[in-house]
mmCIF file of C-alpha atoms in Angstrom:
data_model
loop_
_atom_site.group_PDB
_atom_site.id
_atom_site.type_symbol
_atom_site.label_atom_id
_atom_site.label_comp_id
_atom_site.label_asym_id
_atom_site.label_seq_id
_atom_site.Cartn_x
_atom_site.Cartn_y
_atom_site.Cartn_z
ATOM 1 C CA MET S 348 57.562 121.222 58.097
ATOM 2 C CA GLY S 349 60.334 118.936 59.921
ATOM 3 C CA THR S 350 59.838 121.272 62.940
ATOM 4 C CA MET S 351 56.133 120.889 62.802
ATOM 5 C CA LYS S 352 56.437 117.134 62.440
ATOM 6 C CA MET S 353 58.660 116.828 65.378
ATOM 7 C CA LEU S 354 56.326 118.971 67.628
ATOM 8 C CA LEU S 355 53.577 116.566 66.445
ATOM 9 C CA ASP S 356 55.493 113.703 67.355
ATOM 10 C CA VAL S 357 56.253 115.069 70.945
ATOM 11 C CA ALA S 358 52.544 115.735 71.428
ATOM 12 C CA LEU S 359 51.494 112.490 70.196
ATOM 13 C CA ASN S 360 53.926 110.829 72.569
ATOM 14 C CA GLN S 361 53.085 112.963 75.526
ATOM 15 C CA GLY S 362 49.414 112.114 75.147
ATOM 16 C CA GLN S 363 49.824 108.596 74.183
ATOM 17 C CA GLY S 364 47.790 109.354 71.156
ATOM 18 C CA VAL S 365 45.821 112.220 72.743
ATOM 19 C CA LEU S 366 46.327 115.865 71.886
ATOM 20 C CA ARG S 367 45.755 118.920 74.065
ATOM 21 C CA LEU S 368 44.319 122.047 72.074
ATOM 22 C CA PHE S 369 44.401 125.326 72.913
ATOM 23 C CA PRO S 370 41.148 127.488 73.453
ATOM 24 C CA THR S 371 39.602 129.065 70.087
ATOM 25 C CA TRP S 372 37.574 132.067 70.626
ATOM 26 C CA VAL S 373 35.259 133.549 67.929
ATOM 27 C CA PRO S 374 33.589 137.268 68.113
ATOM 28 C CA ARG S 375 30.362 137.866 66.470
ATOM 29 C CA SER S 376 29.524 141.424 65.564
ATOM 30 C CA PHE S 377 25.588 140.678 65.652
ATOM 31 C CA CYS S 378 25.529 138.919 69.077
ATOM 32 C CA ILE S 379 25.807 139.870 72.636
ATOM 33 C CA PRO S 380 27.882 137.630 74.813
ATOM 34 C CA GLY S 381 25.797 135.561 77.457
ATOM 35 C CA LYS S 382 29.102 135.578 79.389
ATOM 36 C CA ARG S 383 29.035 131.781 80.288
ATOM 37 C CA LEU S 384 31.904 130.643 78.605
ATOM 38 C CA LYS S 385 34.154 131.197 81.923
ATOM 39 C CA LEU S 386 35.967 134.015 80.061
ATOM 40 C CA HIS S 387 37.159 136.574 82.076
ATOM 41 C CA PRO S 388 34.869 139.747 82.240
ATOM 42 C CA ASP S 389 37.548 141.910 80.854
ATOM 43 C CA ASP S 390 38.072 139.788 77.856
ATOM 44 C CA TYR S 391 34.921 139.496 76.117
ATOM 45 C CA TYR S 392 35.860 142.086 73.585
ATOM 46 C CA ALA S 393 39.483 141.132 73.060
ATOM 47 C CA PHE S 394 39.301 141.327 69.513
ATOM 48 C CA GLY S 395 38.056 144.940 69.679
ATOM 49 C CA VAL S 396 34.649 146.401 70.016
ATOM 50 C CA HIS S 397 34.151 146.914 66.494
ATOM 51 C CA ARG S 398 34.465 142.976 65.909
ATOM 52 C CA GLY S 399 31.792 142.453 68.349
ATOM 53 C CA GLY S 400 31.872 140.324 71.815
ATOM 54 C CA ILE S 401 32.952 136.983 71.933
ATOM 55 C CA ASP S 402 29.945 134.785 72.164
ATOM 56 C CA GLU S 403 31.443 131.337 71.040
ATOM 57 C CA ARG S 404 34.136 128.895 71.736
ATOM 58 C CA TRP S 405 34.968 126.454 68.960
ATOM 59 C CA PHE S 406 36.299 122.645 69.385
ATOM 60 C CA ALA S 407 38.318 120.416 67.269
ATOM 61 C CA SER S 408 37.964 123.049 64.313
ATOM 62 C CA THR S 409 39.610 122.804 61.021
ATOM 63 C CA VAL S 410 37.654 125.562 59.403
ATOM 64 C CA GLN S 411 38.011 129.223 59.347
ATOM 65 C CA ALA S 412 34.947 131.684 60.744
ATOM 66 C CA ASP S 413 33.267 133.359 58.417
ATOM 67 C CA ASN S 414 33.278 136.902 60.115
ATOM 68 C CA GLY S 415 33.466 139.157 56.964
ATOM 69 C CA PRO S 416 36.714 141.029 55.651
ATOM 70 C CA GLU S 417 38.239 141.559 59.313
ATOM 71 C CA THR S 418 38.326 137.923 59.793
ATOM 72 C CA LEU S 419 41.817 136.946 61.278
ATOM 73 C CA PRO S 420 43.789 134.312 59.194
ATOM 74 C CA ASP S 421 43.284 131.675 62.036
ATOM 75 C CA GLU S 422 40.013 132.900 63.272
ATOM 76 C CA GLY S 423 37.989 129.748 64.459
ATOM 77 C CA LEU S 424 40.912 127.306 63.762
ATOM 78 C CA SER S 425 42.048 125.068 66.684
ATOM 79 C CA TYR S 426 45.711 124.724 67.677
ATOM 80 C CA ILE S 427 47.606 121.767 69.126
ATOM 81 C CA TYR S 428 49.214 122.835 72.178
ATOM 82 C CA VAL S 429 52.874 121.132 72.693
ATOM 83 C CA GLU S 430 55.161 121.645 75.596
ATOM 84 C CA ASP S 431 58.783 120.811 74.565
ATOM 85 C CA GLY S 432 61.742 121.185 76.750
ATOM 86 C CA GLY S 433 60.251 123.933 78.792
ATOM 87 C CA LYS S 434 58.868 125.725 75.796
ATOM 88 C CA ALA S 435 55.374 125.903 74.832
ATOM 89 C CA GLU S 436 54.415 125.671 71.020
ATOM 90 C CA LYS S 437 51.251 125.581 68.734
ATOM 91 C CA ILE S 438 50.246 123.693 65.834
ATOM 92 C CA LEU S 439 47.189 124.101 63.676
ATOM 93 C CA LEU S 440 45.321 121.097 63.795
ATOM 94 C CA ARG S 441 44.340 121.463 60.182
ATOM 95 C CA ASP S 442 47.944 121.504 59.148
ATOM 96 C CA ALA S 443 48.619 118.478 61.422
ATOM 97 C CA ILE S 444 46.046 116.491 59.663
ATOM 98 C CA GLU S 445 47.207 117.533 56.255
ATOM 99 C CA LEU S 446 50.521 116.285 57.508
ATOM 100 C CA ALA S 447 49.918 113.074 59.359
ATOM 101 C CA GLY S 448 45.743 112.744 58.733
ATOM 102 C CA ASP S 449 45.983 108.886 58.732
ATOM 103 C CA ALA S 450 47.671 108.926 62.209
ATOM 104 C CA ILE S 451 45.304 111.499 63.654
ATOM 105 C CA VAL S 452 41.662 110.568 62.137
ATOM 106 C CA GLY S 453 42.383 107.575 60.304
ATOM 107 C CA LYS S 454 42.925 106.333 56.761
ATOM 108 C CA ALA S 455 39.427 106.053 55.919
ATOM 109 C CA MET S 456 38.375 109.590 57.017
ATOM 110 C CA MET S 457 41.308 110.847 55.064
ATOM 111 C CA GLU S 458 40.277 108.959 52.069
ATOM 112 C CA LYS S 459 36.553 109.767 52.041
ATOM 113 C CA TYR S 460 36.636 113.457 53.550
ATOM 114 C CA GLY S 461 40.677 114.374 53.009
ATOM 115 C CA GLY S 462 40.215 115.846 56.595
ATOM 116 C CA TRP S 463 38.313 116.314 59.776
ATOM 117 C CA PRO S 464 34.946 117.087 58.517
ATOM 118 C CA MET S 465 33.389 118.461 61.732
ATOM 119 C CA PHE S 466 33.704 120.795 64.567
ATOM 120 C CA ALA S 467 31.813 121.681 67.572
ATOM 121 C CA LYS S 468 31.185 125.044 69.526
ATOM 122 C CA PHE S 469 29.829 126.568 72.620
ATOM 123 C CA PHE S 470 27.203 129.328 71.512
ATOM 124 C CA ASP S 471 26.658 131.760 74.383
ATOM 125 C CA ASN S 472 24.376 134.557 73.527
ATOM 126 C CA LEU S 473 22.414 136.796 75.844
ATOM 127 C CA ASN S 474 19.402 137.697 73.234
ATOM 128 C CA PRO S 475 18.021 135.262 70.784
ATOM 129 C CA LEU S 476 19.469 134.855 67.334
ATOM 130 C CA PHE S 477 17.835 136.049 64.205
ATOM 131 C CA HIS S 478 15.836 133.531 62.256
ATOM 132 C CA HIS S 479 18.377 131.944 59.699
ATOM 133 C CA VAL S 480 19.013 129.038 57.730
ATOM 134 C CA HIS S 481 21.916 126.878 56.757
ATOM 135 C CA HIS S 482 22.432 125.799 53.199
ATOM 136 C CA ASP S 483 22.442 122.136 51.823
ATOM 137 C CA ASP S 484 25.446 120.694 49.944
ATOM 138 C CA GLU S 485 24.063 121.695 46.695
ATOM 139 C CA LYS S 486 23.408 125.251 47.621
ATOM 140 C CA ALA S 487 26.541 125.597 49.347
ATOM 141 C CA LYS S 488 28.578 124.287 46.535
ATOM 142 C CA ARG S 489 27.422 127.221 44.244
ATOM 143 C CA VAL S 490 29.496 129.353 46.443
ATOM 144 C CA GLY S 491 32.534 127.034 47.255
ATOM 145 C CA ARG S 492 31.271 125.863 50.539
ATOM 146 C CA LEU S 493 29.776 122.571 52.342
ATOM 147 C CA GLY S 494 26.275 122.581 53.668
ATOM 148 C CA LYS S 495 25.721 122.323 57.429
ATOM 149 C CA PRO S 496 23.458 120.582 59.516
ATOM 150 C CA GLU S 497 23.895 120.989 63.274
ATOM 151 C CA GLY S 498 22.893 119.437 66.408
ATOM 152 C CA TYR S 499 21.994 121.103 69.968
ATOM 153 C CA TYR S 500 22.580 120.250 73.427
ATOM 154 C CA PHE S 501 22.213 122.369 76.330
ATOM 155 C CA PRO S 502 24.696 121.471 79.225
ATOM 156 C CA PRO S 503 23.350 122.075 82.694
ATOM 157 C CA GLN S 504 27.035 122.974 84.016
ATOM 158 C CA LEU S 505 27.101 126.105 81.690
ATOM 159 C CA ASN S 506 23.503 127.262 82.062
ATOM 160 C CA ASN S 507 23.356 129.067 85.433
ATOM 161 C CA HIS S 508 21.140 131.491 84.010
ATOM 162 C CA GLY S 509 18.758 131.169 80.672
ATOM 163 C CA GLY S 510 19.633 134.562 79.036
ATOM 164 C CA TYR S 511 16.775 136.728 77.943
ATOM 165 C CA PHE S 512 14.997 134.515 75.766
ATOM 166 C CA PRO S 513 15.318 130.801 76.540
ATOM 167 C CA TYR S 514 13.144 129.858 73.638
ATOM 168 C CA THR S 515 13.769 128.882 69.992
ATOM 169 C CA PHE S 516 11.638 129.437 66.913
ATOM 170 C CA PHE S 517 12.186 126.319 64.345
ATOM 171 C CA GLY S 518 10.673 126.018 60.962
ATOM 172 C CA LEU S 519 7.371 127.675 59.451
ATOM 173 C CA ASN S 520 3.915 126.891 60.362
ATOM 174 C CA PRO S 521 2.242 124.400 58.537
ATOM 175 C CA GLY S 522 0.159 125.952 55.768
ATOM 176 C CA THR S 523 2.761 128.885 55.278
ATOM 177 C CA LYS S 524 3.167 129.480 51.608
ATOM 178 C CA LYS S 525 6.499 130.668 49.844
ATOM 179 C CA GLU S 526 5.024 133.814 48.676
ATOM 180 C CA ASP S 527 4.445 134.528 52.499
ATOM 181 C CA VAL S 528 8.291 134.327 53.057
ATOM 182 C CA ILE S 529 8.952 136.391 49.773
ATOM 183 C CA ARG S 530 6.681 139.158 51.420
ATOM 184 C CA CYS S 531 8.971 139.083 54.439
ATOM 185 C CA LEU S 532 11.957 139.521 52.411
ATOM 186 C CA GLU S 533 10.634 142.146 50.529
ATOM 187 C CA MET S 534 9.963 144.210 53.813
ATOM 188 C CA TRP S 535 13.784 144.034 54.678
ATOM 189 C CA ASP S 536 14.281 147.735 54.904
ATOM 190 C CA LYS S 537 10.673 148.849 55.611
ATOM 191 C CA GLY S 538 10.517 147.834 59.305
ATOM 192 C CA ASP S 539 10.186 144.469 61.149
ATOM 193 C CA ASN S 540 9.554 142.041 58.349
ATOM 194 C CA GLY S 541 7.434 139.687 60.800
ATOM 195 C CA ILE S 542 9.093 136.194 59.757
ATOM 196 C CA LEU S 543 8.483 135.113 63.295
ATOM 197 C CA TYR S 544 4.837 135.286 62.635
ATOM 198 C CA LEU S 545 4.871 132.469 60.224
ATOM 199 C CA SER S 546 7.111 130.236 62.894
ATOM 200 C CA ARG S 547 6.585 128.894 66.309
ATOM 201 C CA ALA S 548 9.086 128.669 69.312
ATOM 202 C CA TYR S 549 9.636 126.197 71.787
ATOM 203 C CA LYS S 550 10.899 126.748 75.596
ATOM 204 C CA LEU S 551 14.740 125.190 75.975
ATOM 205 C CA LYS S 552 15.355 122.545 78.501
ATOM 206 C CA PRO S 553 18.625 122.096 79.968
ATOM 207 C CA GLY S 554 20.168 118.582 79.656
ATOM 208 C CA THR S 555 18.312 117.829 76.331
ATOM 209 C CA GLY S 556 18.827 119.127 72.485
ATOM 210 C CA TRP S 557 17.607 119.200 69.011
ATOM 211 C CA ILE S 558 18.993 118.245 65.604
ATOM 212 C CA VAL S 559 19.050 120.649 62.666
ATOM 213 C CA GLN S 560 19.354 119.545 59.218
ATOM 214 C CA PRO S 561 20.057 122.082 56.436
ATOM 215 C CA GLY S 562 17.293 124.247 54.896
ATOM 216 C CA ILE S 563 15.507 124.381 58.355
ATOM 217 C CA LEU S 564 14.806 127.961 59.718
ATOM 218 C CA HIS S 565 15.491 128.482 63.459
ATOM 219 C CA ALA S 566 16.317 131.487 65.748
ATOM 220 C CA PRO S 567 18.319 130.145 68.647
ATOM 221 C CA GLY S 568 17.316 131.077 72.088
ATOM 222 C CA SER S 569 19.574 132.247 74.690
ATOM 223 C CA LEU S 570 20.511 129.048 76.644
ATOM 224 C CA LEU S 571 24.190 128.413 76.217
ATOM 225 C CA THR S 572 24.487 125.557 73.382
ATOM 226 C CA TYR S 573 26.905 122.894 73.021
ATOM 227 C CA GLU S 574 26.770 122.430 69.005
ATOM 228 C CA PRO S 575 28.504 119.738 67.050
ATOM 229 C CA GLN S 576 28.105 120.613 63.262
ATOM 230 C CA LYS S 577 29.584 119.986 59.779
ATOM 231 C CA ALA S 578 32.679 121.732 59.175
ATOM 232 C CA SER S 579 31.261 124.887 57.485
ATOM 233 C CA ASP S 580 30.266 128.360 58.580
ATOM 234 C CA VAL S 581 27.472 128.906 55.709
ATOM 235 C CA PHE S 582 24.085 130.640 56.620
ATOM 236 C CA ALA S 583 21.425 133.288 55.615
ATOM 237 C CA PRO S 584 19.528 135.311 57.679
ATOM 238 C CA PHE S 585 15.604 135.466 57.112
ATOM 239 C CA GLN S 586 14.791 138.015 60.058
ATOM 240 C CA ASN S 587 15.770 141.694 59.608
ATOM 241 C CA ILE S 588 15.422 142.952 63.176
ATOM 242 C CA VAL S 589 16.086 140.857 66.246
ATOM 243 C CA TRP S 590 15.601 142.865 69.765
ATOM 244 C CA ASP S 591 15.694 146.287 68.044
ATOM 245 C CA ARG S 592 19.042 145.335 66.212
ATOM 246 C CA PHE S 593 18.916 145.590 62.380
ATOM 247 C CA ILE S 594 20.588 142.709 60.302
ATOM 248 C CA PRO S 595 22.033 144.110 56.711
ATOM 249 C CA TRP S 596 20.934 142.495 53.614
ATOM 250 C CA ASP S 597 24.740 141.896 52.842
ATOM 251 C CA LEU S 598 24.399 139.286 55.348
ATOM 252 C CA VAL S 599 21.481 137.618 54.014
ATOM 253 C CA VAL S 600 23.044 137.063 50.545
ATOM 254 C CA LYS S 601 26.887 136.477 51.588
ATOM 255 C CA ASP S 602 26.740 132.774 50.558
ATOM 256 C CA VAL S 603 24.354 133.450 47.668
ATOM 257 C CA PRO S 604 25.920 133.484 44.177
ATOM 258 C CA PRO S 605 26.485 137.051 42.636
ATOM 259 C CA GLU S 606 23.622 136.547 40.032
ATOM 260 C CA HIS S 607 21.076 135.810 42.633
ATOM 261 C CA LYS S 608 21.697 138.176 45.427
ATOM 262 C CA ASN S 609 18.427 140.206 44.725
ATOM 263 C CA ASP S 610 16.333 137.138 43.337
ATOM 264 C CA LEU S 611 13.864 136.435 46.316
ATOM 265 C CA GLU S 612 12.795 133.037 44.728
ATOM 266 C CA TYR S 613 16.334 131.883 44.912
ATOM 267 C CA ILE S 614 16.777 132.948 48.576
ATOM 268 C CA VAL S 615 13.687 131.193 49.368
ATOM 269 C CA SER S 616 14.855 127.942 47.583
ATOM 270 C CA LEU S 617 17.465 127.668 50.149
ATOM 271 C CA LEU S 618 14.698 126.472 52.484
ATOM 272 C CA ASP S 619 13.429 122.736 52.856
ATOM 273 C CA TRP S 620 9.909 123.559 52.441
ATOM 274 C CA GLU S 621 8.642 120.042 53.643
ATOM 275 C CA ALA S 622 10.893 119.907 56.643
ATOM 276 C CA ASN S 623 9.974 123.808 57.739
ATOM 277 C CA THR S 624 6.341 123.052 57.614
ATOM 278 C CA ASP S 625 6.233 119.484 59.045
ATOM 279 C CA PRO S 626 3.184 119.035 61.641
ATOM 280 C CA ASP S 627 5.565 116.825 63.466
ATOM 281 C CA PHE S 628 8.654 118.961 63.606
ATOM 282 C CA PHE S 629 8.882 118.362 67.371
ATOM 283 C CA ALA S 630 8.887 114.500 67.194
ATOM 284 C CA ARG S 631 11.408 114.523 64.285
ATOM 285 C CA HIS S 632 14.043 116.996 65.899
ATOM 286 C CA TYR S 633 13.581 117.167 69.424
ATOM 287 C CA LEU S 634 16.325 114.783 71.321
ATOM 288 C CA GLU S 635 16.265 113.423 74.845
ATOM 289 C CA PRO S 636 19.578 111.867 75.894
ATOM 290 C CA LYS S 637 19.848 108.026 75.183
ATOM 291 C CA PRO S 638 22.001 105.831 77.560
ATOM 292 C CA VAL S 639 24.863 104.247 75.304
ATOM 293 C CA ARG S 640 24.432 100.847 77.361
ATOM 294 C CA PRO S 641 22.097 99.833 80.111
ATOM 295 C CA LEU S 642 22.096 102.239 83.079
ATOM 296 C CA GLU S 643 22.572 99.856 85.694
ATOM 297 C CA GLU S 644 25.647 98.228 84.117
ATOM 298 C CA MET S 645 27.358 101.730 83.584
ATOM 299 C CA ARG S 646 26.699 102.658 86.908
ATOM 300 C CA ALA S 647 27.976 99.441 88.556
ATOM 301 C CA GLU S 648 31.217 100.301 86.455
ATOM 302 C CA GLY S 649 31.482 103.749 87.984
ATOM 303 C CA TYR S 650 29.876 105.940 85.166
ATOM 304 C CA GLU S 651 27.261 106.945 82.900
ATOM 305 C CA GLU S 652 27.357 107.887 79.269
ATOM 306 C CA TYR S 653 24.460 109.161 76.736
ATOM 307 C CA TYR S 654 23.936 110.052 73.300
ATOM 308 C CA VAL S 655 23.210 113.724 73.479
ATOM 309 C CA VAL S 656 23.315 114.552 69.684
ATOM 310 C CA TYR S 657 22.198 112.071 67.050
ATOM 311 C CA GLY S 658 20.200 111.637 64.127
ATOM 312 C CA SER S 659 22.896 112.820 61.492
ATOM 313 C CA GLU S 660 25.349 111.086 59.153
ATOM 314 C CA ASP S 661 27.854 114.022 59.483
ATOM 315 C CA PHE S 662 28.451 114.031 63.545
ATOM 316 C CA SER S 663 27.420 112.965 66.774
ATOM 317 C CA ALA S 664 28.148 113.569 70.460
ATOM 318 C CA LYS S 665 27.743 111.912 73.820
ATOM 319 C CA GLU S 666 28.153 113.040 77.598
ATOM 320 C CA LEU S 667 30.472 111.050 79.795
ATOM 321 C CA THR S 668 30.080 111.256 83.561
ATOM 322 C CA VAL S 669 32.760 109.421 85.587
ATOM 323 C CA PHE S 670 31.855 109.231 89.493
ATOM 324 C CA PRO S 671 33.956 110.320 92.247
ATOM 325 C CA GLY S 672 36.913 108.411 92.832
ATOM 326 C CA ARG S 673 36.211 105.940 89.991
ATOM 327 C CA SER S 674 37.800 105.173 86.886
ATOM 328 C CA VAL S 675 36.547 103.721 83.142
ATOM 329 C CA THR S 676 38.193 102.905 80.132
ATOM 330 C CA ILE S 677 36.411 104.174 77.150
ATOM 331 C CA ARG S 678 36.730 102.668 73.588
ATOM 332 C CA GLU S 679 35.229 104.640 70.116
ATOM 333 C CA ASP S 680 35.248 103.488 66.677
ATOM 334 C CA GLY S 681 37.116 106.544 65.577
ATOM 335 C CA PRO S 682 38.573 109.798 66.661
ATOM 336 C CA TYR S 683 36.559 112.432 68.685
ATOM 337 C CA GLY S 684 37.215 115.808 70.456
ATOM 338 C CA VAL S 685 36.583 116.467 73.875
ATOM 339 C CA ILE S 686 35.403 119.351 76.131
ATOM 340 C CA VAL S 687 35.473 118.948 80.069
ATOM 341 C CA VAL S 688 32.535 120.820 81.699
ATOM 342 C CA GLN S 689 33.012 119.746 85.232
ATOM 343 C CA GLY S 690 35.514 118.447 87.553
ATOM 344 C CA HIS S 691 39.104 117.130 87.194
ATOM 345 C CA GLY S 692 41.127 113.999 86.823
ATOM 346 C CA LYS S 693 43.033 112.147 84.104
ATOM 347 C CA PHE S 694 42.367 111.384 80.538
ATOM 348 C CA GLY S 695 44.866 108.793 79.714
ATOM 349 C CA ALA S 696 48.411 110.298 80.429
ATOM 350 C CA LEU S 697 46.746 113.791 80.467
ATOM 351 C CA GLU S 698 45.573 115.762 83.439
ATOM 352 C CA VAL S 699 42.403 117.378 82.741
ATOM 353 C CA GLU S 700 40.023 119.931 84.514
ATOM 354 C CA ALA S 701 37.216 122.179 83.993
ATOM 355 C CA PRO S 702 38.435 125.783 84.576
ATOM 356 C CA THR S 703 36.655 128.424 86.585
ATOM 357 C CA LEU S 704 38.039 131.427 84.960
ATOM 358 C CA ILE S 705 39.921 131.721 81.421
ATOM 359 C CA ARG S 706 41.989 134.770 80.444
ATOM 360 C CA PHE S 707 41.878 135.285 76.719
ATOM 361 C CA GLY S 708 45.075 133.890 75.021
ATOM 362 C CA GLU S 709 46.070 131.616 78.003
ATOM 363 C CA MET S 710 45.947 127.699 78.103
ATOM 364 C CA THR S 711 43.500 125.661 79.932
ATOM 365 C CA ARG S 712 43.252 121.867 80.446
ATOM 366 C CA ASP S 713 39.786 121.041 79.419
ATOM 367 C CA GLU S 714 40.003 120.404 75.604
ATOM 368 C CA LEU S 715 41.412 117.389 73.870
ATOM 369 C CA PHE S 716 41.261 115.275 70.421
ATOM 370 C CA VAL S 717 41.558 111.814 70.694
ATOM 371 C CA THR S 718 43.542 110.115 67.514
ATOM 372 C CA TYR S 719 42.392 107.182 65.662
ATOM 373 C CA GLU S 720 44.210 104.416 67.096
ATOM 374 C CA ALA S 721 43.961 105.814 70.730
ATOM 375 C CA ALA S 722 40.341 105.745 70.573
ATOM 376 C CA ARG S 723 40.083 102.340 69.159
ATOM 377 C CA ALA S 724 42.381 101.141 71.757
ATOM 378 C CA GLY S 725 40.586 102.904 74.638
ATOM 379 C CA VAL S 726 41.435 105.388 77.153
ATOM 380 C CA THR S 727 41.146 105.341 80.690
ATOM 381 C CA ILE S 728 39.548 108.149 82.459
ATOM 382 C CA VAL S 729 39.995 108.868 86.307
ATOM 383 C CA ASN S 730 38.171 111.179 88.334
ATOM 384 C CA GLU S 731 40.270 112.110 90.943
ATOM 385 C CA SER S 732 37.906 114.099 93.190
ATOM 386 C CA ALA S 733 36.142 112.434 96.189
ATOM 387 C CA THR S 734 33.111 114.426 95.880
ATOM 388 C CA GLU S 735 32.356 115.801 92.330
ATOM 389 C CA ASN S 736 31.769 114.232 88.905
ATOM 390 C CA LEU S 737 34.204 114.439 86.043
ATOM 391 C CA VAL S 738 31.842 115.262 83.120
ATOM 392 C CA MET S 739 32.821 115.672 79.549
ATOM 393 C CA LEU S 740 31.372 116.236 76.086
ATOM 394 C CA LYS S 741 32.593 114.104 73.094
ATOM 395 C CA HIS S 742 32.043 115.217 69.551
ATOM 396 C CA PHE S 743 32.447 112.656 66.736
ATOM 397 C CA GLY S 744 32.568 112.800 62.810
ATOM 398 C CA PRO S 745 30.946 110.665 60.509
ATOM 399 C CA LYS S 746 31.074 106.693 60.604
ATOM 400 C CA VAL S 747 33.668 105.655 57.603
ATOM 401 C CA GLU S 748 34.028 101.926 58.744
#
């Protein structure tokens, strides 16, 4: 504990309240990597082919991934990276917050949530994902978990190709009945269960996003997606075959109480029926970027910043662009994570850059966590390029003050 505290003090002093984070990679056995994470081509199966390919990178995470019995103890968890006396060390962000949460995320966040209650990820799948739902808090609590709303944003810098199917199915067609969905679940072992016939797809547009509350069915399309979300990995598939790949029933009921694992009415009760069948679904869930201030004022000061994920009490996200050769001091109300997606420069006392190619297990300079006091005091960000924008995505937890 003493050693951890000393290392954390070193990291906080070096970054003047800004922490460097080590890349966190997550494989999924049911996914095919889209290969837009900048990971070396030889490293996408670094966990072993039996674990599936790496198609997610997690940011500012204090929650373990749920990948079945072979999940590693630290899978999905973010590490703080510390260089001390020429030696590189790592500390779990989760452990650091347990040790010094008031300093890292603020006293009010610790009192209300007991830690950092969100994380973000890049989701990078070549194919679409199965139609699935994330539980609300009430249903998730029954299996000892938290509910999971999530937001989507499609960064242009990481979508040089759209994958095989850049369309996402959301919800259910108005007029769909619960009996229709139950019939699909009854078909699980008999062929394509046809759940997508009850839904509708929307073409995904880089530079825009969506907000998805718990209980809403969605089959994410193949754009690389930046996903701020509540700190949970709870879900249930409702589609049994996606791109000729069968999804086992065990995955459907992994977050269902034992007494309900064959109770189709209970499984359907995971859905928010009104939200799924809403005729105005697009208007309520599609997100266009919103400037945080008048554009002319920001541009005169050398930057642009937009809200790119909003509409949730649990998290939000912004995209910050600093123009070539310019600098800006940004103040926020609370702590946040950062991932740099374009350019290079300085973020406070730390150098940052968007990498071109990353080897599994190697350090980068693109991910940070800004602690409570540093965020409120303000951080000066400098674009050291004469020609290229410095662009970063910033993920925030709930407002507590």
